[in-house]
mmCIF file of C-alpha atoms in Angstrom:
data_model
loop_
_atom_site.group_PDB
_atom_site.id
_atom_site.type_symbol
_atom_site.label_atom_id
_atom_site.label_comp_id
_atom_site.label_asym_id
_atom_site.label_seq_id
_atom_site.Cartn_x
_atom_site.Cartn_y
_atom_site.Cartn_z
ATOM 1 C CA LEU A 643 280.061 -108.167 35.332
ATOM 2 C CA GLY A 644 283.137 -110.131 34.332
ATOM 3 C CA ALA A 645 285.318 -107.012 33.932
ATOM 4 C CA ILE A 646 286.200 -103.724 35.598
ATOM 5 C CA PRO A 647 283.266 -101.410 34.801
ATOM 6 C CA ILE A 648 283.371 -97.841 33.569
ATOM 7 C CA ILE A 649 281.500 -95.839 36.216
ATOM 8 C CA ARG A 650 279.309 -92.895 35.253
ATOM 9 C CA CYS A 651 277.159 -90.697 37.497
ATOM 10 C CA SER A 652 275.705 -87.198 37.729
ATOM 11 C CA ARG A 653 277.783 -84.643 39.584
ATOM 12 C CA GLY A 654 276.886 -83.136 42.932
ATOM 13 C CA THR A 655 274.524 -85.931 43.986
ATOM 14 C CA ALA A 656 274.552 -88.900 46.325
ATOM 15 C CA ALA A 657 275.282 -91.047 43.278
ATOM 16 C CA GLU A 658 278.638 -89.276 42.878
ATOM 17 C CA MET A 659 279.569 -90.079 46.481
ATOM 18 C CA VAL A 660 278.791 -93.764 45.932
ATOM 19 C CA ALA A 661 280.703 -93.747 42.630
ATOM 20 C CA VAL A 662 283.815 -92.248 44.269
ATOM 21 C CA LYS A 663 283.769 -94.827 47.064
ATOM 22 C CA LEU A 664 283.195 -97.690 44.632
ATOM 23 C CA ASP A 665 286.004 -96.497 42.372
ATOM 24 C CA LYS A 666 288.342 -96.273 45.362
ATOM 25 C CA LYS A 667 287.384 -99.779 46.497
ATOM 26 C CA LEU A 668 287.973 -101.246 43.041
ATOM 27 C CA ARG A 669 291.385 -99.610 42.737
ATOM 28 C CA GLU A 670 292.437 -100.848 46.187
ATOM 29 C CA ASN A 671 291.481 -104.405 45.352
ATOM 30 C CA LEU A 672 293.282 -104.283 42.029
ATOM 31 C CA ARG A 673 296.495 -103.217 43.775
ATOM 32 C CA ASP A 674 296.229 -105.787 46.586
ATOM 33 C CA ALA A 675 296.356 -109.287 45.123
ATOM 34 C CA ARG A 676 295.819 -110.879 48.576
ATOM 35 C CA ASN A 677 292.483 -109.092 49.078
ATOM 36 C CA SER A 678 291.184 -108.762 45.573
ATOM 37 C CA LEU A 679 287.541 -108.868 44.544
ATOM 38 C CA PHE A 680 288.674 -110.224 41.214
ATOM 39 C CA THR A 681 290.584 -113.355 42.152
ATOM 40 C CA GLY A 682 289.511 -116.668 40.711
ATOM 41 C CA ASP A 683 288.580 -117.914 37.261
ATOM 42 C CA THR A 684 285.567 -115.677 36.732
ATOM 43 C CA LEU A 685 287.574 -112.815 35.287
ATOM 44 C CA GLY A 686 291.053 -113.858 34.271
ATOM 45 C CA ALA A 687 292.291 -111.563 31.539
ATOM 46 C CA GLY A 688 288.783 -110.099 31.254
ATOM 47 C CA GLN A 689 289.469 -107.542 33.982
ATOM 48 C CA PHE A 690 291.755 -105.712 31.556
ATOM 49 C CA SER A 691 289.476 -106.116 28.542
ATOM 50 C CA PHE A 692 288.918 -103.149 26.265
ATOM 51 C CA GLN A 693 285.220 -104.071 26.108
ATOM 52 C CA ARG A 694 284.348 -102.928 29.598
ATOM 53 C CA PRO A 695 280.730 -102.708 30.773
ATOM 54 C CA LEU A 696 279.198 -99.363 31.654
ATOM 55 C CA LEU A 697 277.904 -98.967 35.218
ATOM 56 C CA VAL A 698 275.548 -96.000 35.578
ATOM 57 C CA LEU A 699 274.794 -94.830 39.112
ATOM 58 C CA ALA A 700 271.702 -92.641 39.377
ATOM 59 C CA ASP A 701 270.034 -90.919 42.276
ATOM 60 C CA ARG A 702 266.862 -92.691 43.351
ATOM 61 C CA ASN A 703 264.725 -89.582 42.735
ATOM 62 C CA ILE A 704 265.548 -89.635 38.992
ATOM 63 C CA ASP A 705 262.804 -91.077 36.767
ATOM 64 C CA LEU A 706 264.685 -93.490 34.511
ATOM 65 C CA ALA A 707 261.610 -95.108 32.957
ATOM 66 C CA THR A 708 260.226 -92.061 31.142
ATOM 67 C CA PRO A 709 263.208 -91.514 28.795
ATOM 68 C CA LEU A 710 262.947 -95.164 27.737
ATOM 69 C CA HIS A 711 259.296 -94.878 26.692
ATOM 70 C CA HIS A 712 258.374 -94.300 23.064
ATOM 71 C CA THR A 713 256.772 -90.960 22.309
ATOM 72 C CA TRP A 714 253.113 -91.623 21.490
ATOM 73 C CA THR A 715 252.979 -89.502 18.314
ATOM 74 C CA TYR A 716 252.639 -91.003 14.836
ATOM 75 C CA GLN A 717 255.970 -89.755 13.456
ATOM 76 C CA ALA A 718 257.944 -90.751 16.555
ATOM 77 C CA LEU A 719 256.510 -94.277 16.569
ATOM 78 C CA VAL A 720 257.197 -94.739 12.856
ATOM 79 C CA HIS A 721 260.787 -93.608 13.437
ATOM 80 C CA ASP A 722 261.301 -95.779 16.540
ATOM 81 C CA VAL A 723 259.654 -99.087 15.628
ATOM 82 C CA LEU A 724 259.813 -99.230 11.808
ATOM 83 C CA ASP A 725 262.590 -99.118 9.221
ATOM 84 C CA PHE A 726 262.338 -95.376 8.527
ATOM 85 C CA HIS A 727 265.138 -93.444 6.818
ATOM 86 C CA LEU A 728 265.199 -90.279 4.684
ATOM 87 C CA ASN A 729 261.382 -90.009 4.735
ATOM 88 C CA ARG A 730 260.992 -93.557 3.414
ATOM 89 C CA VAL A 731 259.494 -96.360 5.482
ATOM 90 C CA ASN A 732 260.164 -99.981 4.517
ATOM 91 C CA LEU A 733 257.623 -102.609 5.520
ATOM 92 C CA GLU A 734 257.480 -106.384 5.281
ATOM 93 C CA GLU A 735 253.999 -107.532 4.324
ATOM 94 C CA SER A 736 252.972 -111.178 4.536
ATOM 95 C CA THR A 737 251.044 -112.573 1.571
ATOM 96 C CA GLY A 738 249.066 -114.996 3.757
ATOM 97 C CA THR A 739 249.668 -118.696 4.400
ATOM 98 C CA GLU A 740 250.594 -121.635 2.224
ATOM 99 C CA SER A 741 249.856 -125.305 2.800
ATOM 100 C CA SER A 742 252.587 -127.889 3.167
ATOM 101 C CA PRO A 743 252.864 -131.489 4.425
ATOM 102 C CA ALA A 744 253.750 -130.101 7.841
ATOM 103 C CA GLY A 745 250.693 -127.845 7.832
ATOM 104 C CA ALA A 746 249.970 -124.209 7.063
ATOM 105 C CA ARG A 747 252.849 -121.803 7.341
ATOM 106 C CA PRO A 748 253.288 -118.090 6.582
ATOM 107 C CA LYS A 749 254.209 -117.262 3.023
ATOM 108 C CA LYS A 750 257.337 -115.335 2.162
ATOM 109 C CA LYS A 751 257.030 -111.689 3.139
ATOM 110 C CA ASN A 752 257.113 -108.994 0.499
ATOM 111 C CA LYS A 753 259.020 -105.782 1.098
ATOM 112 C CA LYS A 754 257.300 -102.506 0.257
ATOM 113 C CA SER A 755 258.511 -98.941 0.551
ATOM 114 C CA TYR A 756 256.407 -95.842 1.123
ATOM 115 C CA ASP A 757 257.524 -92.221 0.924
ATOM 116 C CA LEU A 758 256.229 -89.913 3.655
ATOM 117 C CA THR A 759 256.915 -86.502 2.160
ATOM 118 C CA ALA A 760 255.643 -82.930 2.332
ATOM 119 C CA SER A 761 253.196 -83.705 -0.497
ATOM 120 C CA ASP A 762 251.466 -86.287 1.708
ATOM 121 C CA LYS A 763 248.625 -84.239 3.184
ATOM 122 C CA PHE A 764 247.643 -86.880 5.726
ATOM 123 C CA TRP A 765 251.227 -87.222 6.980
ATOM 124 C CA GLN A 766 251.685 -83.463 7.264
ATOM 125 C CA LYS A 767 248.440 -83.118 9.195
ATOM 126 C CA HIS A 768 248.746 -86.089 11.540
ATOM 127 C CA LYS A 769 252.456 -86.853 12.012
ATOM 128 C CA GLY A 770 252.440 -84.982 15.321
ATOM 129 C CA SER A 771 249.133 -86.458 16.500
ATOM 130 C CA PRO A 772 248.783 -89.202 19.130
ATOM 131 C CA PHE A 773 248.617 -92.621 17.500
ATOM 132 C CA PRO A 774 245.013 -93.425 18.588
ATOM 133 C CA GLU A 775 243.846 -90.211 16.876
ATOM 134 C CA VAL A 776 245.700 -91.224 13.721
ATOM 135 C CA ALA A 777 243.872 -94.561 13.639
ATOM 136 C CA GLU A 778 240.544 -92.736 13.966
ATOM 137 C CA SER A 779 241.505 -90.269 11.226
ATOM 138 C CA VAL A 780 242.393 -93.097 8.837
ATOM 139 C CA GLN A 781 238.953 -94.602 9.430
ATOM 140 C CA GLN A 782 237.247 -91.231 8.885
ATOM 141 C CA GLU A 783 239.154 -90.657 5.643
ATOM 142 C CA LEU A 784 238.172 -94.143 4.467
ATOM 143 C CA GLU A 785 234.492 -93.493 5.196
ATOM 144 C CA SER A 786 234.682 -90.151 3.375
ATOM 145 C CA TYR A 787 236.254 -91.818 0.351
ATOM 146 C CA ARG A 788 233.604 -94.532 0.288
ATOM 147 C CA ALA A 789 230.844 -91.901 0.440
ATOM 148 C CA GLN A 790 232.346 -90.051 -2.537
ATOM 149 C CA GLU A 791 232.773 -93.294 -4.449
ATOM 150 C CA ASP A 792 229.161 -94.301 -3.781
ATOM 151 C CA GLU A 793 227.978 -90.883 -4.983
ATOM 152 C CA VAL A 794 229.798 -91.298 -8.294
ATOM 153 C CA LYS A 795 228.286 -94.762 -8.741
ATOM 154 C CA ARG A 796 224.822 -93.421 -7.903
ATOM 155 C CA LEU A 797 225.102 -90.632 -10.464
ATOM 156 C CA LYS A 798 226.219 -93.088 -13.116
ATOM 157 C CA SER A 799 223.286 -95.405 -12.409
ATOM 158 C CA ILE A 800 220.614 -92.695 -12.699
ATOM 159 C CA MET A 801 221.952 -91.112 -15.878
ATOM 160 C CA GLY A 802 219.604 -93.352 -17.868
ATOM 161 C CA ILE A 803 216.472 -91.472 -16.755
ATOM 162 C CA GLU A 804 213.468 -92.197 -18.979
ATOM 163 C CA GLY A 805 210.859 -89.633 -19.977
ATOM 164 C CA GLU A 806 210.913 -86.357 -21.848
ATOM 165 C CA ASP A 807 208.984 -84.178 -19.432
ATOM 166 C CA GLU A 808 210.549 -80.976 -18.176
ATOM 167 C CA GLY A 809 211.227 -82.407 -14.694
ATOM 168 C CA ALA A 810 213.138 -85.360 -16.070
ATOM 169 C CA ILE A 811 215.216 -83.144 -18.348
ATOM 170 C CA SER A 812 215.999 -80.788 -15.469
ATOM 171 C CA MET A 813 217.017 -83.706 -13.248
ATOM 172 C CA LEU A 814 219.185 -85.135 -16.029
ATOM 173 C CA SER A 815 220.889 -81.784 -16.531
ATOM 174 C CA ASP A 816 221.519 -81.418 -12.809
ATOM 175 C CA ASN A 817 222.886 -84.943 -12.474
ATOM 176 C CA THR A 818 225.066 -84.448 -15.564
ATOM 177 C CA ALA A 819 226.658 -81.410 -13.944
ATOM 178 C CA LYS A 820 227.236 -83.341 -10.732
ATOM 179 C CA LEU A 821 228.733 -86.284 -12.596
ATOM 180 C CA THR A 822 231.006 -83.981 -14.586
ATOM 181 C CA SER A 823 232.211 -82.447 -11.330
ATOM 182 C CA ALA A 824 232.747 -85.900 -9.831
ATOM 183 C CA VAL A 825 234.719 -87.088 -12.865
ATOM 184 C CA SER A 826 236.920 -83.983 -12.788
ATOM 185 C CA SER A 827 237.736 -84.709 -9.142
ATOM 186 C CA LEU A 828 238.552 -88.363 -9.878
ATOM 187 C CA PRO A 829 242.382 -87.898 -9.821
ATOM 188 C CA GLU A 830 242.098 -86.288 -6.394
ATOM 189 C CA LEU A 831 239.868 -89.149 -5.258
ATOM 190 C CA LEU A 832 242.376 -91.749 -6.464
ATOM 191 C CA GLU A 833 245.220 -89.937 -4.681
ATOM 192 C CA LYS A 834 243.127 -89.889 -1.521
ATOM 193 C CA LYS A 835 242.605 -93.650 -1.814
ATOM 194 C CA ARG A 836 246.359 -94.178 -2.297
ATOM 195 C CA LEU A 837 247.167 -92.225 0.869
ATOM 196 C CA ILE A 838 244.489 -94.088 2.823
ATOM 197 C CA ASP A 839 245.962 -97.447 1.774
ATOM 198 C CA LEU A 840 249.482 -96.208 2.554
ATOM 199 C CA HIS A 841 248.709 -95.029 6.061
ATOM 200 C CA THR A 842 246.492 -98.034 6.770
ATOM 201 C CA ASN A 843 249.509 -100.268 6.086
ATOM 202 C CA VAL A 844 251.920 -98.080 8.065
ATOM 203 C CA ALA A 845 249.568 -97.724 11.040
ATOM 204 C CA THR A 846 248.911 -101.479 11.031
ATOM 205 C CA ALA A 847 252.669 -102.169 11.090
ATOM 206 C CA VAL A 848 253.114 -99.762 14.014
ATOM 207 C CA LEU A 849 250.247 -101.423 15.883
ATOM 208 C CA GLU A 850 251.780 -104.881 15.405
ATOM 209 C CA HIS A 851 255.027 -103.669 16.986
ATOM 210 C CA ILE A 852 253.125 -102.082 19.874
ATOM 211 C CA LYS A 853 251.346 -105.383 20.577
ATOM 212 C CA VAL A 854 254.682 -107.194 20.716
#
């Protein structure tokens, strides 16, 4: 370790017994220069350094791996692996590659910020969901948006119905009402698209960190 460690352990366990014996052994060797564990050039003045390492002694029946794992929920992963502070996540997005004499290389990354607030319906609904479910939900929202967008385009294309018979007029009236409804919901549709793009970028950034 290169210095005298600070020993920590849980009380009332076998780890405490080992820690007490180790502490006693270290103190004895520090007092006895003829039988010291710290003689030689490996430590020198480092044994009295203020930057001492921490030695944690744990009982073998304690699961140490689980506390080190990332929680698998969307919000926890965003907090753990991304630059997330005060409900704002900052991402670095590459603009692609550029050619150079040495070959293709990544272009300079652009920094973008997204706010994940209470007004974000997708975030409020899925921030506590497992990440795989979030990825599926983003895809479902995208498909729903595309279906609504295609419906608006379809209504626009058939507004030029020819003919003056009663059936054509009735169909035109019905389609006009549908198109009016679709146009009135356009701001909501655009907001939905914005949230889809936002969470697609955030989820992609999380996935890239998971792969690493």
